[in-house]
């Protein structure tokens, strides 16, 4: 098990509570145990917001639940669950020292709206900073055995950025990215929680991972048909839930994010999103900064760069801000800057450079990542004046399935390779390096 200091240090660099980081850490090891269990590994399909963070985008919002679609309805049984998690409890404890006390687990089976069984379970834990008393934090599991799987699940490693990550990594069976995306749109229409709006717009804005809208819409239609609900195709379909979004935005999201973007920014993007969903038409993107001789745009999922661990943490904050269109307060060479972050590149000299727009100086500047001394996402939004190239790589897109009667043989693959796009645009100014 990692020590308390590692949790606190990571929390400090991400501007989050240590308890949020601890839960993220324990989530990773619970997933590891689930997918080492012979009966669960191929039958529990990981999905939801935690899946987005763990499987696809390491700079995504933190989440606290584990959602699964089960291929075996017989697993929704208290006896089976007790046996399975007894084994997982021992497996996780032997490798980490994390405790998952069996005498405090809860398992509640209930009838879902379709007349079948679903389950909510709570798994208490003691991690690096968990209290030693009677009240323990817990992880909530949502288990459903009658969901419609539209696409073949994928086998993928998860993001577990802690010092005790196994050498071979942690692997799970998960929904294809396009199916997670479609599920989020369905949820936005059906329950409209703040995190659903945040997720839908965040996924849409990620140009590098944006799939073909025809695939997402095809999956969405099948999901809604199965649930017996209309397909949401405009902001009008979400309008009745506007007040709920406003009342819950800060309460439900602020602790999961280094900085909370304004609700209005996400709400105002919904019409643009629905145009894309129905027609695959997106607003024309601004041009990127031109690539200088010897420069390479960096979009890899996990950076293996010649920079310090602090610099890696600052980059994660900067990437989060870029994906949420938030300005960043940068401490660079002892001086504060407020910037719009755009692109990360390696140079022919072996340096890693952040390209940004300096708000005070009103111009393009470049910052050596190894000289960054601090980075904090602000609540100030920006409208991109250049292409935002800071999103981590996402999954490959897939072809449309051809509708409800088509064979379910479409495939998703975990990650694009880096540098798969050729930015074009503004002339590169080598004399704009910020010193």
XYZ file of C-alpha atoms in Angstrom:
435
model
C 0.000 0.000 0.000
C 1.220 3.487 -0.740
C 1.839 5.688 2.268
C -0.157 8.645 3.522
C 2.435 11.120 2.257
C 2.024 9.976 -1.376
C -1.745 10.534 -1.159
C -1.339 13.987 0.383
C 1.319 15.033 -2.130
C -0.823 13.995 -5.100
C -3.862 15.718 -3.604
C -1.851 18.911 -3.214
C -0.695 18.970 -6.819
C -4.240 18.303 -8.077
C -5.982 20.756 -5.715
C -8.232 17.987 -4.401
C -9.015 16.540 -0.990
C -6.748 13.639 0.083
C -9.868 11.506 0.584
C -10.688 11.852 -3.137
C -7.221 10.613 -4.103
C -7.370 7.779 -1.578
C -10.681 6.577 -3.005
C -9.300 6.714 -6.552
C -6.357 4.616 -5.371
C -8.587 2.017 -3.685
C -10.885 1.916 -6.734
C -7.921 0.835 -8.840
C -7.103 -2.094 -6.566
C -10.750 -3.160 -6.219
C -10.920 -3.278 -10.015
C -7.717 -5.311 -10.031
C -9.288 -7.831 -7.646
C -12.537 -8.063 -9.594
C -10.708 -8.816 -12.837
C -8.475 -11.402 -11.202
C -11.555 -13.325 -10.083
C -12.157 -16.152 -12.523
C -15.964 -15.899 -12.501
C -16.087 -12.101 -12.801
C -13.314 -11.265 -15.258
C -15.295 -11.893 -18.462
C -18.780 -11.437 -17.035
C -18.614 -8.021 -15.331
C -18.405 -5.241 -17.928
C -17.080 -1.965 -16.517
C -18.906 1.226 -17.548
C -19.866 4.738 -16.367
C -17.968 7.821 -15.260
C -15.239 5.952 -13.389
C -14.669 3.892 -16.530
C -14.065 7.109 -18.492
C -11.376 8.198 -16.053
C -9.760 4.823 -15.483
C -9.839 3.468 -19.035
C -9.763 6.438 -21.397
C -8.763 9.815 -19.938
C -6.416 10.158 -16.990
C -7.155 13.885 -16.690
C -10.889 13.277 -16.360
C -13.022 14.151 -13.345
C -12.624 11.891 -10.336
C -15.475 9.526 -9.604
C -16.459 7.349 -6.666
C -18.735 4.579 -7.969
C -18.078 1.404 -9.924
C -20.794 0.559 -12.461
C -21.032 -2.828 -14.172
C -23.259 -4.681 -16.595
C -23.306 -8.369 -15.654
C -23.570 -11.088 -18.255
C -24.703 -13.573 -15.580
C -27.888 -12.644 -13.708
C -27.069 -15.410 -11.204
C -24.302 -13.148 -9.862
C -27.012 -10.903 -8.353
C -27.175 -13.142 -5.343
C -26.052 -12.265 -1.820
C -24.314 -15.606 -1.301
C -22.392 -15.398 -4.573
C -21.473 -11.787 -3.868
C -20.207 -12.617 -0.356
C -18.033 -15.450 -1.682
C -16.640 -13.386 -4.580
C -15.793 -10.363 -2.468
C -14.389 -12.536 0.286
C -11.871 -13.760 -2.266
C -11.272 -10.199 -3.577
C -10.820 -8.906 -0.018
C -8.047 -11.455 0.628
C -6.406 -10.909 -2.777
C -6.269 -7.117 -2.377
C -5.079 -7.254 1.242
C -2.249 -9.682 0.449
C -0.898 -7.350 -2.240
C -1.527 -3.933 -0.718
C -2.660 -4.038 2.904
C -5.914 -2.287 1.930
C -8.711 -3.630 4.130
C -12.197 -4.329 2.755
C -13.961 -5.436 5.957
C -16.495 -8.160 5.183
C -18.642 -7.480 8.246
C -19.530 -3.999 6.928
C -20.382 -4.806 3.321
C -23.918 -4.131 2.119
C -25.712 -5.882 -0.735
C -29.182 -4.672 -1.743
C -31.111 -6.280 -4.616
C -34.111 -4.342 -5.942
C -36.499 -4.545 -8.935
C -35.557 -2.148 -11.717
C -38.101 -0.359 -13.990
C -37.986 -3.261 -16.460
C -39.084 -5.774 -13.800
C -35.677 -7.404 -13.475
C -33.214 -7.415 -10.602
C -30.460 -4.874 -10.117
C -28.195 -4.352 -7.144
C -26.453 -1.661 -5.169
C -23.573 -2.736 -2.984
C -21.299 -0.807 -0.655
C -17.732 -1.897 0.023
C -16.115 -0.208 3.049
C -12.355 0.223 3.055
C -9.356 1.257 5.099
C -6.664 2.763 2.919
C -3.604 4.923 3.532
C -5.531 7.703 5.285
C -8.864 6.081 6.182
C -9.853 6.510 9.837
C -9.274 3.652 12.242
C -12.661 4.127 13.946
C -16.054 2.608 13.281
C -17.135 4.894 10.421
C -15.359 3.963 7.199
C -15.585 5.419 3.702
C -17.042 3.087 1.112
C -17.220 2.395 -2.593
C -20.642 2.034 -4.161
C -21.193 -0.648 -6.808
C -24.129 -0.502 -9.230
C -24.800 -3.894 -10.815
C -27.329 -4.557 -13.580
C -27.783 -7.797 -15.498
C -30.328 -6.783 -18.147
C -28.625 -3.898 -19.985
C -28.400 -4.028 -23.777
C -24.785 -4.373 -24.928
C -24.655 -2.758 -28.361
C -20.932 -3.141 -29.046
C -18.314 -5.739 -28.208
C -16.568 -4.920 -24.902
C -12.863 -4.132 -24.910
C -9.975 -5.415 -22.797
C -7.870 -2.473 -21.695
C -5.391 -1.352 -19.029
C -6.594 1.208 -16.519
C -4.846 4.349 -15.417
C -3.435 3.783 -11.889
C -0.850 6.552 -11.282
C 0.454 5.272 -7.954
C 3.823 3.899 -6.950
C 2.553 0.369 -6.230
C 1.023 -0.227 -9.665
C 1.771 -3.838 -10.727
C 4.527 -4.163 -13.308
C 2.072 -5.697 -15.781
C -0.566 -3.060 -15.004
C -4.234 -3.550 -14.131
C -6.559 -4.697 -16.923
C -10.347 -4.722 -17.127
C -13.192 -5.654 -19.471
C -15.076 -2.473 -20.300
C -17.661 -0.890 -22.534
C -16.354 0.405 -25.843
C -15.827 4.159 -25.737
C -18.690 4.823 -28.150
C -21.050 2.884 -25.894
C -19.988 4.789 -22.767
C -20.589 8.024 -24.699
C -24.057 6.905 -25.805
C -24.934 5.809 -22.264
C -24.036 9.265 -20.976
C -26.351 10.917 -23.535
C -29.158 8.543 -22.556
C -28.571 9.341 -18.884
C -28.614 13.068 -19.652
C -32.121 12.652 -21.036
C -33.384 10.198 -18.445
C -32.038 11.576 -15.149
C -30.036 14.744 -16.038
C -27.546 14.857 -13.204
C -24.811 17.509 -13.342
C -22.143 14.892 -14.022
C -24.069 13.669 -17.095
C -24.071 17.132 -18.681
C -20.421 17.588 -17.746
C -19.483 14.226 -19.274
C -21.421 14.638 -22.523
C -19.962 18.054 -23.319
C -16.481 17.098 -22.177
C -16.467 14.037 -24.436
C -17.836 16.045 -27.355
C -15.124 18.682 -26.962
C -12.331 16.138 -27.098
C -11.520 16.474 -30.781
C -8.854 13.781 -30.714
C -11.197 11.123 -29.305
C -14.475 12.200 -30.889
C -16.030 9.175 -32.650
C -18.277 9.218 -35.701
C -21.625 10.578 -34.596
C -23.422 7.894 -36.640
C -21.978 5.209 -34.371
C -22.911 7.030 -31.184
C -26.414 7.824 -32.461
C -26.955 4.216 -33.570
C -25.985 2.924 -30.127
C -28.042 5.643 -28.405
C -31.166 4.734 -30.364
C -30.832 1.093 -29.421
C -30.256 1.997 -25.767
C -33.320 4.253 -25.677
C -35.483 1.712 -27.519
C -34.543 -0.934 -24.972
C -35.320 1.437 -22.092
C -38.572 2.592 -23.703
C -37.660 6.276 -23.695
C -37.429 8.864 -26.531
C -34.069 9.610 -28.096
C -32.846 13.055 -26.975
C -32.079 15.123 -30.071
C -32.166 18.738 -28.897
C -31.647 20.892 -25.826
C -35.419 21.201 -25.591
C -35.445 17.564 -24.409
C -33.206 18.542 -21.473
C -34.865 21.877 -20.646
C -37.258 20.484 -17.980
C -34.224 19.517 -15.866
C -32.451 22.882 -16.025
C -33.324 23.862 -12.450
C -32.015 20.545 -11.091
C -28.741 21.092 -12.942
C -28.349 24.566 -11.502
C -29.077 23.489 -7.936
C -26.739 20.498 -8.012
C -23.862 21.686 -10.221
C -21.520 22.877 -7.487
C -22.557 20.395 -4.804
C -22.181 17.312 -7.011
C -19.120 18.252 -9.053
C -16.844 20.638 -7.164
C -15.104 17.997 -5.030
C -14.345 15.841 -8.104
C -12.538 18.576 -10.046
C -9.495 20.808 -9.468
C -11.662 23.761 -10.583
C -15.377 23.905 -11.329
C -16.289 25.197 -14.807
C -19.439 27.334 -14.989
C -22.656 25.491 -15.787
C -23.622 28.069 -18.403
C -20.613 27.192 -20.551
C -21.716 23.543 -20.753
C -25.410 24.362 -21.163
C -24.694 26.747 -24.037
C -22.723 24.050 -25.865
C -25.675 21.620 -25.981
C -27.180 22.966 -29.269
C -23.792 22.596 -30.981
C -23.465 19.093 -29.551
C -26.875 17.975 -30.846
C -26.077 19.330 -34.331
C -22.993 17.103 -34.319
C -24.915 14.091 -33.018
C -27.522 14.305 -35.800
C -25.285 15.310 -38.698
C -21.604 14.812 -37.732
C -21.137 18.531 -38.426
C -18.883 20.378 -35.998
C -18.040 24.039 -35.710
C -14.961 24.835 -37.734
C -11.980 24.496 -35.423
C -9.377 27.259 -35.202
C -5.963 26.530 -36.665
C -3.166 25.151 -34.524
C 0.166 26.788 -33.907
C 2.438 25.773 -36.747
C 4.925 23.043 -35.913
C 8.493 24.321 -35.874
C 11.366 22.375 -37.374
C 12.144 19.424 -35.117
C 8.994 19.793 -33.018
C 6.644 16.903 -32.268
C 3.137 17.315 -30.886
C 2.702 15.185 -27.759
C -0.663 13.510 -27.290
C 0.328 10.263 -25.596
C -1.921 8.943 -22.857
C 0.766 8.735 -20.157
C 3.791 10.927 -20.599
C 7.212 9.374 -20.228
C 9.171 12.603 -20.429
C 12.458 13.901 -19.011
C 10.661 16.085 -16.448
C 10.126 15.888 -12.699
C 7.119 14.275 -11.001
C 5.928 17.774 -10.041
C 6.032 18.817 -13.686
C 4.014 15.722 -14.607
C 1.381 16.747 -12.041
C 1.298 20.308 -13.375
C 0.777 18.945 -16.878
C -2.242 16.984 -15.699
C -3.749 20.168 -14.233
C -3.012 22.005 -17.504
C -4.591 19.236 -19.579
C -7.667 19.236 -17.366
C -7.987 23.003 -17.801
C -7.550 22.777 -21.564
C -10.271 20.137 -21.952
C -12.618 22.283 -19.859
C -11.641 25.533 -21.633
C -10.366 27.054 -18.389
C -7.488 29.483 -18.017
C -4.487 28.437 -15.942
C -2.517 30.406 -13.380
C 1.051 29.405 -14.136
C 4.088 30.048 -11.930
C 7.057 30.174 -14.271
C 10.578 31.214 -13.312
C 9.215 32.781 -10.163
C 6.620 34.922 -11.952
C 2.847 34.398 -12.259
C 1.155 34.181 -15.643
C -2.455 33.575 -16.622
C -2.629 31.562 -19.824
C -4.901 29.756 -22.233
C -3.211 26.341 -22.727
C -3.079 24.902 -26.253
C -0.317 22.474 -27.146
C 2.465 20.344 -25.692
C 5.473 19.584 -27.894
C 8.967 18.188 -27.742
C 11.735 20.101 -29.508
C 14.779 19.002 -31.448
C 16.859 19.994 -28.398
C 15.012 17.500 -26.202
C 12.936 20.056 -24.280
C 9.192 19.732 -23.646
C 7.372 22.975 -24.456
C 3.896 24.213 -23.545
C 2.403 26.541 -26.162
C -0.128 28.972 -24.725
C -1.678 32.405 -25.041
C -0.535 34.821 -22.325
C -3.585 36.871 -21.360
C -1.647 39.774 -19.842
C 0.856 39.985 -22.693
C -1.838 39.282 -25.279
C 0.183 36.923 -27.358
C 1.506 33.448 -28.003
C 4.185 32.295 -25.581
C 6.098 29.049 -25.096
C 7.093 27.659 -21.695
C 9.634 24.957 -20.933
C 7.790 22.383 -18.850
C 10.778 21.644 -16.629
C 10.792 25.306 -15.525
C 7.121 25.393 -14.515
C 6.871 25.807 -10.733
C 3.117 25.674 -10.294
C -0.164 25.371 -12.186
C -3.729 25.911 -11.008
C -6.902 25.733 -13.065
C -9.059 28.836 -12.635
C -12.786 29.382 -13.013
C -12.204 31.731 -15.974
C -13.260 30.242 -19.300
C -11.825 30.988 -22.727
C -12.991 30.563 -26.308
C -10.147 28.806 -28.150
C -8.306 31.052 -30.582
C -6.150 28.103 -31.684
C -6.666 24.346 -31.789
C -6.503 22.751 -28.335
C -4.079 19.849 -28.700
C -3.737 18.931 -25.041
C -6.327 16.178 -24.742
C -4.850 12.773 -24.058
C -5.320 10.242 -26.845
C -8.650 8.481 -26.938
C -9.993 5.309 -28.502
C -10.123 4.522 -32.189
C -13.480 5.224 -33.781
C -15.465 2.414 -35.386
C -17.849 2.068 -38.302
C -21.628 2.409 -37.868
C -23.309 -0.889 -37.049
C -26.132 -0.380 -39.508
C -29.020 -0.308 -37.066
C -30.697 -2.660 -34.638
C -30.583 -5.652 -36.938
C -26.932 -5.423 -37.810
C -24.359 -7.909 -36.485
C -22.608 -6.810 -33.306
C -19.096 -7.216 -34.646
C -17.863 -3.633 -34.426
C -14.648 -3.238 -32.517
C -13.086 -0.570 -30.348
C -9.393 -0.304 -29.642
C -7.954 1.218 -26.486
C -5.714 4.030 -27.698
C -4.616 5.943 -30.723
C -0.950 6.266 -31.347
C 0.581 9.655 -30.658
C 1.047 12.320 -33.309
C -1.671 11.051 -35.617
C -2.791 14.529 -36.641
C -0.869 17.135 -38.614
C -1.593 20.554 -37.122
C -1.600 23.476 -39.425
C -2.090 27.177 -39.013
C -0.345 30.180 -37.638
C 3.303 30.874 -38.414
C 5.570 29.664 -35.629
C 7.518 32.494 -33.975
C 10.740 31.186 -32.450
C 11.322 34.469 -30.644
C 8.160 34.157 -28.555
C 9.703 31.806 -25.983
C 8.802 33.225 -22.570
C 11.803 33.956 -20.389
